[in-house]
mmCIF file of C-alpha atoms and ligand atoms in Angstrom:
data_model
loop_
_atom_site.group_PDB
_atom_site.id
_atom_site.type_symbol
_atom_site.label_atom_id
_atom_site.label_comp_id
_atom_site.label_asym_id
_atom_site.label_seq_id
_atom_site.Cartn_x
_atom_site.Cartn_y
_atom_site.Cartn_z
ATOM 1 C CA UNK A 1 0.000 0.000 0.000
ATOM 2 C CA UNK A 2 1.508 3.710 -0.938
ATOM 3 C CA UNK A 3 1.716 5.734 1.996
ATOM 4 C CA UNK A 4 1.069 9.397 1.324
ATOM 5 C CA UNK A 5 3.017 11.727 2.910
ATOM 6 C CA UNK A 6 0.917 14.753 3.931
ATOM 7 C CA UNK A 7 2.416 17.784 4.523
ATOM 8 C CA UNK A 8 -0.478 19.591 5.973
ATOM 9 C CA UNK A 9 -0.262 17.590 9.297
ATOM 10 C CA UNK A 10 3.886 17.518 8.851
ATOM 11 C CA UNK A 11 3.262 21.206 9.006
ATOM 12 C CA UNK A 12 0.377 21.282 11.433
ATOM 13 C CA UNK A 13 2.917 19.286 13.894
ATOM 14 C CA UNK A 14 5.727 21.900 13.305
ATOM 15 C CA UNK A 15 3.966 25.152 13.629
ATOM 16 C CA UNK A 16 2.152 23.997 16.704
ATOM 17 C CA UNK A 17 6.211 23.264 18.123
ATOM 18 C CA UNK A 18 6.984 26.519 16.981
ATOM 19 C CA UNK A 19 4.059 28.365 18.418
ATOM 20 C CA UNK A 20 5.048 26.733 22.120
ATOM 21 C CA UNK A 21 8.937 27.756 21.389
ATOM 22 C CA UNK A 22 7.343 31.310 20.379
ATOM 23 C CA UNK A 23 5.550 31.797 23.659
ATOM 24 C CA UNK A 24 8.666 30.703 25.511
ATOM 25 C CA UNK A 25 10.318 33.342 23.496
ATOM 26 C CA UNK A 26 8.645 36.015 24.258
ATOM 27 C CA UNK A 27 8.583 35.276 28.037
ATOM 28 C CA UNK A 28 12.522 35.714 27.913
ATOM 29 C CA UNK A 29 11.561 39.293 26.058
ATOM 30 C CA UNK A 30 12.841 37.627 22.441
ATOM 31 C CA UNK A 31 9.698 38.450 20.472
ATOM 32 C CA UNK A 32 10.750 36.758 16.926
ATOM 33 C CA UNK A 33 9.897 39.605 13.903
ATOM 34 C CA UNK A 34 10.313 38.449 10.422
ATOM 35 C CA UNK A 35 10.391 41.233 7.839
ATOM 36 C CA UNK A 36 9.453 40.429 4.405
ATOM 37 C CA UNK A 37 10.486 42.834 1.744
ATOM 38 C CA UNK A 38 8.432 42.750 -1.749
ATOM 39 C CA UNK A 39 9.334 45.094 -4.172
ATOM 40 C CA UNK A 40 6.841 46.118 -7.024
ATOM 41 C CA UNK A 41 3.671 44.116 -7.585
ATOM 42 C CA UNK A 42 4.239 40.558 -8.878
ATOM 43 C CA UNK A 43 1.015 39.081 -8.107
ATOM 44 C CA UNK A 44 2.310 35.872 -7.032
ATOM 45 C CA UNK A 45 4.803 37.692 -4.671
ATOM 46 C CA UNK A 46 1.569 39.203 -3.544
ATOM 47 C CA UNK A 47 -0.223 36.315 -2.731
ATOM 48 C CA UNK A 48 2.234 34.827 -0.421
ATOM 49 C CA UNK A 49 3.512 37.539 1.230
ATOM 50 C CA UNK A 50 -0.437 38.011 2.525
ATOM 51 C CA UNK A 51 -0.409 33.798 3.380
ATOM 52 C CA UNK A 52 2.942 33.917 4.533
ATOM 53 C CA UNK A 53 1.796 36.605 6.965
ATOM 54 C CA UNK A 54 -1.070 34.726 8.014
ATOM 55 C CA UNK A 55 1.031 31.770 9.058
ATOM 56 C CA UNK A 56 3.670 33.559 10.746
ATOM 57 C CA UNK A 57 0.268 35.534 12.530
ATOM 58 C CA UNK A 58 -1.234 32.394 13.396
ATOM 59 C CA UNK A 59 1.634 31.151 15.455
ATOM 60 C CA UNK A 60 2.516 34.594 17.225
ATOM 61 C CA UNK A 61 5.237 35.604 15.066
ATOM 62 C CA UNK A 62 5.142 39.762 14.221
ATOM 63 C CA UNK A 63 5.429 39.714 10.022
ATOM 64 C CA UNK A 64 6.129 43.111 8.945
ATOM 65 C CA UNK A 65 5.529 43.617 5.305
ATOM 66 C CA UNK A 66 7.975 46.021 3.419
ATOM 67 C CA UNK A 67 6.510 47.509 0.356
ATOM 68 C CA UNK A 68 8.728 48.982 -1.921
ATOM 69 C CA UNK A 69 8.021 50.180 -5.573
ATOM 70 C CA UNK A 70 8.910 48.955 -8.729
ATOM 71 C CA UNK A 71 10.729 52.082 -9.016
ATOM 72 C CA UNK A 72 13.221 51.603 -6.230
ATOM 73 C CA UNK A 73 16.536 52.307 -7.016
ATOM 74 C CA UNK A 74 19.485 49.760 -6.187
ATOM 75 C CA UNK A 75 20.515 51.644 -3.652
ATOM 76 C CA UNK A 76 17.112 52.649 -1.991
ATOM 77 C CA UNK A 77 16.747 48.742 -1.780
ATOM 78 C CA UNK A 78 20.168 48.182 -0.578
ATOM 79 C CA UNK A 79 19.645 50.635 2.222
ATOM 80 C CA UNK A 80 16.734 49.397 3.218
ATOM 81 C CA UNK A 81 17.818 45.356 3.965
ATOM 82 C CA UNK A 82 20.800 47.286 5.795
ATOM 83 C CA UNK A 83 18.433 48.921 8.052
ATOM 84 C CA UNK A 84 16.296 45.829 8.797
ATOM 85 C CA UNK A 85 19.791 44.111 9.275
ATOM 86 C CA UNK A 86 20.682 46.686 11.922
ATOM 87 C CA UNK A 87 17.070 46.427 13.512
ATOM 88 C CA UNK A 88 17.368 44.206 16.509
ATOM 89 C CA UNK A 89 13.417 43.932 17.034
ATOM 90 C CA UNK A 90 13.685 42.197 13.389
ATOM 91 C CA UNK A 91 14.891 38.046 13.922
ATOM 92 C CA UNK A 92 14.486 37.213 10.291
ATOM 93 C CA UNK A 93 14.694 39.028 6.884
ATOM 94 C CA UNK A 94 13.045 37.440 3.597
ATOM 95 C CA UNK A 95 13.034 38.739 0.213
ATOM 96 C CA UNK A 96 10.168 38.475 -2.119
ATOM 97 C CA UNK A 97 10.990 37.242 -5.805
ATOM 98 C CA UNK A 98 10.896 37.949 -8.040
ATOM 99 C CA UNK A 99 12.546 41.474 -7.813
ATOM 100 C CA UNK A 100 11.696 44.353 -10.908
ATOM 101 C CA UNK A 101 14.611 44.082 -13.776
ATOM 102 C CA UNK A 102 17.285 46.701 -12.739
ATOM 103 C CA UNK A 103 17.902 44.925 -8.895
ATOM 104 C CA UNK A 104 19.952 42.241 -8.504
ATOM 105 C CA UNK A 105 17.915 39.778 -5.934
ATOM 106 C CA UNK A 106 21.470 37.930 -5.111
ATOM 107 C CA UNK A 107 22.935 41.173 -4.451
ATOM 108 C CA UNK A 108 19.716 42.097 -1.615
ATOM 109 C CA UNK A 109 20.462 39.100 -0.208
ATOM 110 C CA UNK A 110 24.065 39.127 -0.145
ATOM 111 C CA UNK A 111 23.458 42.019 2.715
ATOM 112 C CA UNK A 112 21.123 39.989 5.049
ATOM 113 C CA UNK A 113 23.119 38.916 7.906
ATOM 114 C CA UNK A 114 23.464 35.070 8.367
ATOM 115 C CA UNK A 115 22.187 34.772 11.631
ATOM 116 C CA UNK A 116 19.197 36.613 9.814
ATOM 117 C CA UNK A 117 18.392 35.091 7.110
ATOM 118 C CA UNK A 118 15.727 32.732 7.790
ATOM 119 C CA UNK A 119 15.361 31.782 3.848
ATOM 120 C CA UNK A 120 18.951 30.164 4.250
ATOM 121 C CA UNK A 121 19.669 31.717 0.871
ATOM 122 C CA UNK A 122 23.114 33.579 1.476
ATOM 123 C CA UNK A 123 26.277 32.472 0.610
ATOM 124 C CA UNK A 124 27.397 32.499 4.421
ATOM 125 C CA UNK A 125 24.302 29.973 5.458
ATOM 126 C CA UNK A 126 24.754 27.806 2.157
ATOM 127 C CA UNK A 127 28.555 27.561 2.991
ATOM 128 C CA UNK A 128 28.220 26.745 6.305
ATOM 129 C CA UNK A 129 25.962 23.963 5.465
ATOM 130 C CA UNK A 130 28.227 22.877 2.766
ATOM 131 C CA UNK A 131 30.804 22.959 5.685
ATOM 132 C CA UNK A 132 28.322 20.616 7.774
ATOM 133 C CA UNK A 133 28.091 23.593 10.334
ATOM 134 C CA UNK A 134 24.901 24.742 11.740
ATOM 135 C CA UNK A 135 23.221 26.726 9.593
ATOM 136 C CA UNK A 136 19.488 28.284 8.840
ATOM 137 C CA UNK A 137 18.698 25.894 6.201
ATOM 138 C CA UNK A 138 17.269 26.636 2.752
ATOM 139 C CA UNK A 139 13.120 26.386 3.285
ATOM 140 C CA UNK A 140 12.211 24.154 1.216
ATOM 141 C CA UNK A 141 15.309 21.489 1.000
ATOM 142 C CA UNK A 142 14.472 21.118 4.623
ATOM 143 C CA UNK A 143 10.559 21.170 4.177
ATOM 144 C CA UNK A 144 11.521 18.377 1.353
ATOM 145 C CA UNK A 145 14.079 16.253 4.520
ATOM 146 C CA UNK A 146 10.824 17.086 6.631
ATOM 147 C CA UNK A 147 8.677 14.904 4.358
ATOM 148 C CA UNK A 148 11.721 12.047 3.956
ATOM 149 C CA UNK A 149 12.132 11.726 7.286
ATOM 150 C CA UNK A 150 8.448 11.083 8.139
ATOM 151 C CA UNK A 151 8.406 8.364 6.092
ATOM 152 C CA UNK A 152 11.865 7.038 6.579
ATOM 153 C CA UNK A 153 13.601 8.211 9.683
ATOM 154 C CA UNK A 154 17.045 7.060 9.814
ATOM 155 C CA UNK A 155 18.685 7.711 5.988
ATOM 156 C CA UNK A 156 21.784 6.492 6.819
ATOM 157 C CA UNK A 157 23.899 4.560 3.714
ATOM 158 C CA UNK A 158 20.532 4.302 2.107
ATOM 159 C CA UNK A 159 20.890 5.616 -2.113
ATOM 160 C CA UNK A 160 18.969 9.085 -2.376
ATOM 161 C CA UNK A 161 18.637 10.457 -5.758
ATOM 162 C CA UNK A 162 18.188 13.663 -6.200
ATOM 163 C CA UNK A 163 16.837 15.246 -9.659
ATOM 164 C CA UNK A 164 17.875 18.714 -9.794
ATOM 165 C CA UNK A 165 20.877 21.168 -8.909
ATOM 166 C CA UNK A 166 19.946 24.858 -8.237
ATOM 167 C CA UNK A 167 21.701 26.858 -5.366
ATOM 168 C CA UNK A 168 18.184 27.141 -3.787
ATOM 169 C CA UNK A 169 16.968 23.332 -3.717
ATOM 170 C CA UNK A 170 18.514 20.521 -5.042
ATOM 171 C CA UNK A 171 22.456 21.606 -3.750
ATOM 172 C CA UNK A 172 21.128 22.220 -0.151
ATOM 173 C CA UNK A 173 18.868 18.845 -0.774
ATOM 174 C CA UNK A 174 22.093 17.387 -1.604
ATOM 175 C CA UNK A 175 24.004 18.074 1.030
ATOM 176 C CA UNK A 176 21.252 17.798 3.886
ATOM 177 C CA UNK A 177 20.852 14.133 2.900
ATOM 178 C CA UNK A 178 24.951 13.758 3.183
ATOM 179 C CA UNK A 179 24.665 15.386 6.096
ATOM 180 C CA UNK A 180 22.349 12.442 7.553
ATOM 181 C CA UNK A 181 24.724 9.981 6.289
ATOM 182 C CA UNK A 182 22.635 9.309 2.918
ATOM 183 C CA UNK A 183 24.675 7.956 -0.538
ATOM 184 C CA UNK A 184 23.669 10.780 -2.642
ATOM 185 C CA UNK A 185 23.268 11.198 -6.582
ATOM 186 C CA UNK A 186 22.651 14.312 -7.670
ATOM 187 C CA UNK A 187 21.125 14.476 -11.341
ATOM 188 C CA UNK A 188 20.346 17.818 -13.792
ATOM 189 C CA UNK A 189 19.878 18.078 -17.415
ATOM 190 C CA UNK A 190 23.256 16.725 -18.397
ATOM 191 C CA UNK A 191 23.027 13.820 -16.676
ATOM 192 C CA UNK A 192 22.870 10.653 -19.094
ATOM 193 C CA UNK A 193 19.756 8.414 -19.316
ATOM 194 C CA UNK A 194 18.258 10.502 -15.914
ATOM 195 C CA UNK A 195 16.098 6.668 -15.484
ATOM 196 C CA UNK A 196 19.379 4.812 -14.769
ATOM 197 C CA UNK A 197 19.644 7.055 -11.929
ATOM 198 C CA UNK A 198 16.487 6.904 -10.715
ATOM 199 C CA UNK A 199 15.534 3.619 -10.915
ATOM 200 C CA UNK A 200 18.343 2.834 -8.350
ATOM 201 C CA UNK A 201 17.285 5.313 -6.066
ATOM 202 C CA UNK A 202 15.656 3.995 -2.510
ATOM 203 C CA UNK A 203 14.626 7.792 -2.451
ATOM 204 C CA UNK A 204 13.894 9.852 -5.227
ATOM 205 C CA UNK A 205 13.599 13.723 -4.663
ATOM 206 C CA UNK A 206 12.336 15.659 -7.360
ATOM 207 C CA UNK A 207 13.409 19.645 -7.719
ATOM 208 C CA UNK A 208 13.509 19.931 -11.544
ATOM 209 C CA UNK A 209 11.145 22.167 -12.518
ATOM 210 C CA UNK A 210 9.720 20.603 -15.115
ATOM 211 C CA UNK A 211 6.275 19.650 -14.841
ATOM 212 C CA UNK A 212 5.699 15.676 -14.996
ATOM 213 C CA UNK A 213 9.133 14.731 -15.966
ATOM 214 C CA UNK A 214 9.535 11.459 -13.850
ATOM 215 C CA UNK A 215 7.056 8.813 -14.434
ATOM 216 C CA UNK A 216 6.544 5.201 -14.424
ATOM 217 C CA UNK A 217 9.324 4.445 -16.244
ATOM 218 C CA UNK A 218 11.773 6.430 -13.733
ATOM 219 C CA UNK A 219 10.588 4.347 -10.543
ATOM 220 C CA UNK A 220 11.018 0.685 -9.462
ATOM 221 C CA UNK A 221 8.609 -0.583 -7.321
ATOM 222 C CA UNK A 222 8.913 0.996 -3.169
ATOM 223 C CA UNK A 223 10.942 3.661 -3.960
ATOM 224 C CA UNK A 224 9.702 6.796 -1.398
ATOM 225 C CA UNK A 225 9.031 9.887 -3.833
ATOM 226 C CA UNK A 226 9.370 13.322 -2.469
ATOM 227 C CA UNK A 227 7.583 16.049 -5.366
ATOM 228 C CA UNK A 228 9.700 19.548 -4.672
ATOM 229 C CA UNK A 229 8.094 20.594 -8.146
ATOM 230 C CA UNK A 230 4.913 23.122 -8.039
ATOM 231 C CA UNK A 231 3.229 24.136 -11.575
ATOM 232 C CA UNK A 232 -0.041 25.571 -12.225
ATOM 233 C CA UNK A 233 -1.043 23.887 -15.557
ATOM 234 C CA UNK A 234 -4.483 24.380 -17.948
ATOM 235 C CA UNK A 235 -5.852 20.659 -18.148
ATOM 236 C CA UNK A 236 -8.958 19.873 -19.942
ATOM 237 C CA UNK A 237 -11.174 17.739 -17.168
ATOM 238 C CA UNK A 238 -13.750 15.321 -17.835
ATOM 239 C CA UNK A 239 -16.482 17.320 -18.850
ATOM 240 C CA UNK A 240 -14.319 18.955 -21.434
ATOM 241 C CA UNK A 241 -13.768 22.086 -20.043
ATOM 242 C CA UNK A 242 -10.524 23.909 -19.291
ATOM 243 C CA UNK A 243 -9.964 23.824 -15.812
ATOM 244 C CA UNK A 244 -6.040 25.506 -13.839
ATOM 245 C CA UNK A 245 -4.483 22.653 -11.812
ATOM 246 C CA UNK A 246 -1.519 22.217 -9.375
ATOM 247 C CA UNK A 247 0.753 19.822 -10.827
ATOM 248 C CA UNK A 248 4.204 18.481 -9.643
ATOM 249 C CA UNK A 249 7.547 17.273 -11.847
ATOM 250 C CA UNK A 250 6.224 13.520 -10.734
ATOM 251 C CA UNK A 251 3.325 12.112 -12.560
ATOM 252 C CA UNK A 252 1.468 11.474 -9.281
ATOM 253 C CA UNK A 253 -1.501 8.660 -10.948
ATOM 254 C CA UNK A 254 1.884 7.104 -12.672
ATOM 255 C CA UNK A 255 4.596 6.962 -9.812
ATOM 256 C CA UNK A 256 1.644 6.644 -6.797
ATOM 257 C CA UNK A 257 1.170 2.711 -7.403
ATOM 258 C CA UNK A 258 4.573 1.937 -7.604
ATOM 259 C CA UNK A 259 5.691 3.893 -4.679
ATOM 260 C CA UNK A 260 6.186 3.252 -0.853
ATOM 261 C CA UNK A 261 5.334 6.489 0.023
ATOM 262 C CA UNK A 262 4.808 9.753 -2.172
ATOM 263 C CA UNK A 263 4.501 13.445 -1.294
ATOM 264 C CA UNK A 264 1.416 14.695 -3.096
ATOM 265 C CA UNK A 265 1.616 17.844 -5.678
ATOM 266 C CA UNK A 266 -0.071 20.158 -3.931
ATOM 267 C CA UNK A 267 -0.434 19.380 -0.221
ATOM 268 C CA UNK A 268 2.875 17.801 0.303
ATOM 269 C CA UNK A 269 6.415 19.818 0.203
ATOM 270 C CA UNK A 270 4.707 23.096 -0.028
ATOM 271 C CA UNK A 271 2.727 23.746 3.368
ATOM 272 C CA UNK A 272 6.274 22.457 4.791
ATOM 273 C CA UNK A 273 7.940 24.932 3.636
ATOM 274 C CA UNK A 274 6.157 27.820 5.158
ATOM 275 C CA UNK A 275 6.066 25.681 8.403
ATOM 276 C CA UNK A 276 9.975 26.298 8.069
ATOM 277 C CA UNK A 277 10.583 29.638 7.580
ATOM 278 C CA UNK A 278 8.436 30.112 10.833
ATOM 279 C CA UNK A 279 10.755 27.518 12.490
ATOM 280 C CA UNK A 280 13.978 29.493 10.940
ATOM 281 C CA UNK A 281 12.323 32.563 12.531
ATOM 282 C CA UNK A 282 11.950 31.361 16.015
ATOM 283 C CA UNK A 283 15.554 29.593 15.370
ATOM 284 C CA UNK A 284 16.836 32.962 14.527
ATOM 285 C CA UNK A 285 14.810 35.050 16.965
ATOM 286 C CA UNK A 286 16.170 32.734 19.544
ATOM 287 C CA UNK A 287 19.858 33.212 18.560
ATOM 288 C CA UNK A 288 20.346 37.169 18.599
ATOM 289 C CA UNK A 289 22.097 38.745 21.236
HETATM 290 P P1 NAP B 1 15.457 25.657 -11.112
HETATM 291 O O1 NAP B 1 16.310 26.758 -10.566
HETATM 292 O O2 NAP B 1 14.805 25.840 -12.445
HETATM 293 O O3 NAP B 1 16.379 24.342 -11.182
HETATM 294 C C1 NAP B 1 15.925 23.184 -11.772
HETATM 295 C C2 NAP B 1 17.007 22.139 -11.731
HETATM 296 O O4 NAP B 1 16.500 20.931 -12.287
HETATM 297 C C3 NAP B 1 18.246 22.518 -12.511
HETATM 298 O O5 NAP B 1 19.395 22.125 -11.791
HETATM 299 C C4 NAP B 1 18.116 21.710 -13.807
HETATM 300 O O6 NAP B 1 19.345 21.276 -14.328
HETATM 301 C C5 NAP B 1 17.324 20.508 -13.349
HETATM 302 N N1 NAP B 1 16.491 19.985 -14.428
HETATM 303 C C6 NAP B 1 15.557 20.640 -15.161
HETATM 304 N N2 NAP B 1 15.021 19.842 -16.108
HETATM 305 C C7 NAP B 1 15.618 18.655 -15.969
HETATM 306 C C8 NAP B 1 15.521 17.431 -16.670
HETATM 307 N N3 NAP B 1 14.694 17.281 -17.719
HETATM 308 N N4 NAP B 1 16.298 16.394 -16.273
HETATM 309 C C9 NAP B 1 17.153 16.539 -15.236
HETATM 310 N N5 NAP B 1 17.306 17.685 -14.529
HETATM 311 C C10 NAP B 1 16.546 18.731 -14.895
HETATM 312 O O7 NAP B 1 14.294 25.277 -10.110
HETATM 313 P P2 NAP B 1 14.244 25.351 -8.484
HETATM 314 O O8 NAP B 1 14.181 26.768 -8.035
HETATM 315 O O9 NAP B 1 15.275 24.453 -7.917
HETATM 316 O O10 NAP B 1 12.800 24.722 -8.240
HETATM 317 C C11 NAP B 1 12.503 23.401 -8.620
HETATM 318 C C12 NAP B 1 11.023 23.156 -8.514
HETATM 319 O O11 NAP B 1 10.640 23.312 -7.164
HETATM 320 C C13 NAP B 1 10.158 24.153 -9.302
HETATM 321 O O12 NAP B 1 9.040 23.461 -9.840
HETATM 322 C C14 NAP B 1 9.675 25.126 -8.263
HETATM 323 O O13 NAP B 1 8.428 25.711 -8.580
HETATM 324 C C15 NAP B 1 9.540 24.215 -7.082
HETATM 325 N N6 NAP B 1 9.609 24.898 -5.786
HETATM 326 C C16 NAP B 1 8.727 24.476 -4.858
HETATM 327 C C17 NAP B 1 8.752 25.058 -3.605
HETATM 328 C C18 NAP B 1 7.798 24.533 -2.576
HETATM 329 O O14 NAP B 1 7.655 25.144 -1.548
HETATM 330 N N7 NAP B 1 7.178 23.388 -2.804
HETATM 331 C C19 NAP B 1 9.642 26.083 -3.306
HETATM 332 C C20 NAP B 1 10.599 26.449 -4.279
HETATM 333 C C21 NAP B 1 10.559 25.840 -5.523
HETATM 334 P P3 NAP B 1 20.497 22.288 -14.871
HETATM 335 O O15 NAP B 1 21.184 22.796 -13.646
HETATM 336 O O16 NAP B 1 21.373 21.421 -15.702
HETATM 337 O O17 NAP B 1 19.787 23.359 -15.638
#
């Protein structure tokens, strides 16, 4: 039987922890703050950064929302991460992407402080991981370990497989499964015949981008599937009308049967994630002097 691996309750479990550790906090006078900065109006931006701020609300973390226009000038932008870094009633700093054309987002984040950065996106918290140092992890590679390990606690010498490379996901993925003692593959679109990799993998986990790119034909039976990918697709349903889905890089009806366990696409890596930033706050909060 396929065991799905939801994420709500993964998350539900983690942001009720957090919300305990957030009370505690604020008895020792460590009120955790994350400040989210969005600059100009990408809709999508916009629409998390209001759910975002319901979560972090909903467990007693303060979410201060920085607006700043599309027009915002390098420098305006630069000053303005420097003065939430300097802030010490701000714990965490996130920015929104992505940012309008003339900003550099790497550059924005390049000036959050480590001990700040609750996204684990700067070269100082992605080092010190790479290092195998404590470090605010990278949301959603944890959120994605979060899922694993609920399903398979203890990864040690066991072959993960990991199908995708970027500095945000599948590197961090990479090295937070080497980090619990995992033998780790790390595929991208240069790797040769991508199912040869796969199909030896006890874990697969799936950061490609690429909307239902591994199917049946990637997966031996009781492999555990973890689905990083998020896509909103136009399907045609059975009534023949168009209709937007939520869609993965796994082809969930495919893969499900043959799997052990399987994160679904949506309702499975996603609601994780946010549940980790909030934990990355109050892991933050809970560090400053
Ligand atoms: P990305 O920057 O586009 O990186 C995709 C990676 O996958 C690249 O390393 C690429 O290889 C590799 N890849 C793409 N197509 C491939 C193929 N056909 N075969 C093998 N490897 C392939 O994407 P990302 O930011 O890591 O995000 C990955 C997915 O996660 C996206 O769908 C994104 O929406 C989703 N996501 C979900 C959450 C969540 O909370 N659930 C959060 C963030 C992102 P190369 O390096 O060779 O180009």
């Amino acid at each position: 039987m396929t065991r799905l691996i939801d994420g709500k309750s993964i998350a539900a479990t983690i942001k009720q922890r957090v919300a305990d550790e957030v009370a505690q906090l604020k008895k020792r006078g460590r009120a955790p703050c994350l400040a989210a900065v969005m600059i100009g109006d990408d809709p999508a931006a916009a629409s998390y950064a209001r759910s975002q701020a319901r979560h972090a609300e909903a467990v007693g973390i303060e979410h201060r929302l920085i607006e700043l226009p599309a027009r915002t000038s390098p420098e305006q932008a630069a000053a303005r991460m420097d003065e939430l870094a300097a802030n010490p009633a701000v714990s965490g700093i996130m920015l929104h992407l992505p940012v309008p054309g003339p900003l550099d987002a790497f550059a924005l984040q390049q000036r959050i402080p480590a001990h700040k950065d609750v996204e684990g996106v700067s070269p100082a918290n992605l080092g010190l991981l790479a290092l195998g140092r404590e470090a605010l992890a990278p949301c959603t590679a944890a959120a994605a370990m979060e899922c694993l390990r609920a399903v398979t606690p203890d990864l040690t010498g066991r072959n993960a497989v990991v199908v995708g490379r970027s500095a945000i996901v599948g590197k961090p993925l990479a090295m937070l499964l080497l980090a619990a003692n995992a033998t780790v593959t790390q595929c991208h679109t240069r790797t040769r015949n991508l199912a040869d990799h796969t199909r030896a993998a006890e874990m697969l986990l799936v950061a490609a981008g690429a909307a239902g790119l591994i199917g049946a034909e990637h997966v031996v039976p009781g492999t555990v599937v973890i689905d990083v990918g998020t896509h909103r697709v136009t399907v045609i349903d059975a009534n023949g009308l168009e209709v937007t889905r939520t869609v993965g890089d796994v082809r969930f009806d495919e893969v499900a049967p043959l799997a052990a366990a399987i994160t679904p696409v949506p309702g499975g890596v996603g609601p994780v994630t946010v549940a980790m930033l909030l934990q990355n706050t109050i892991r933050a909060a809970a560090r400053q002097k």
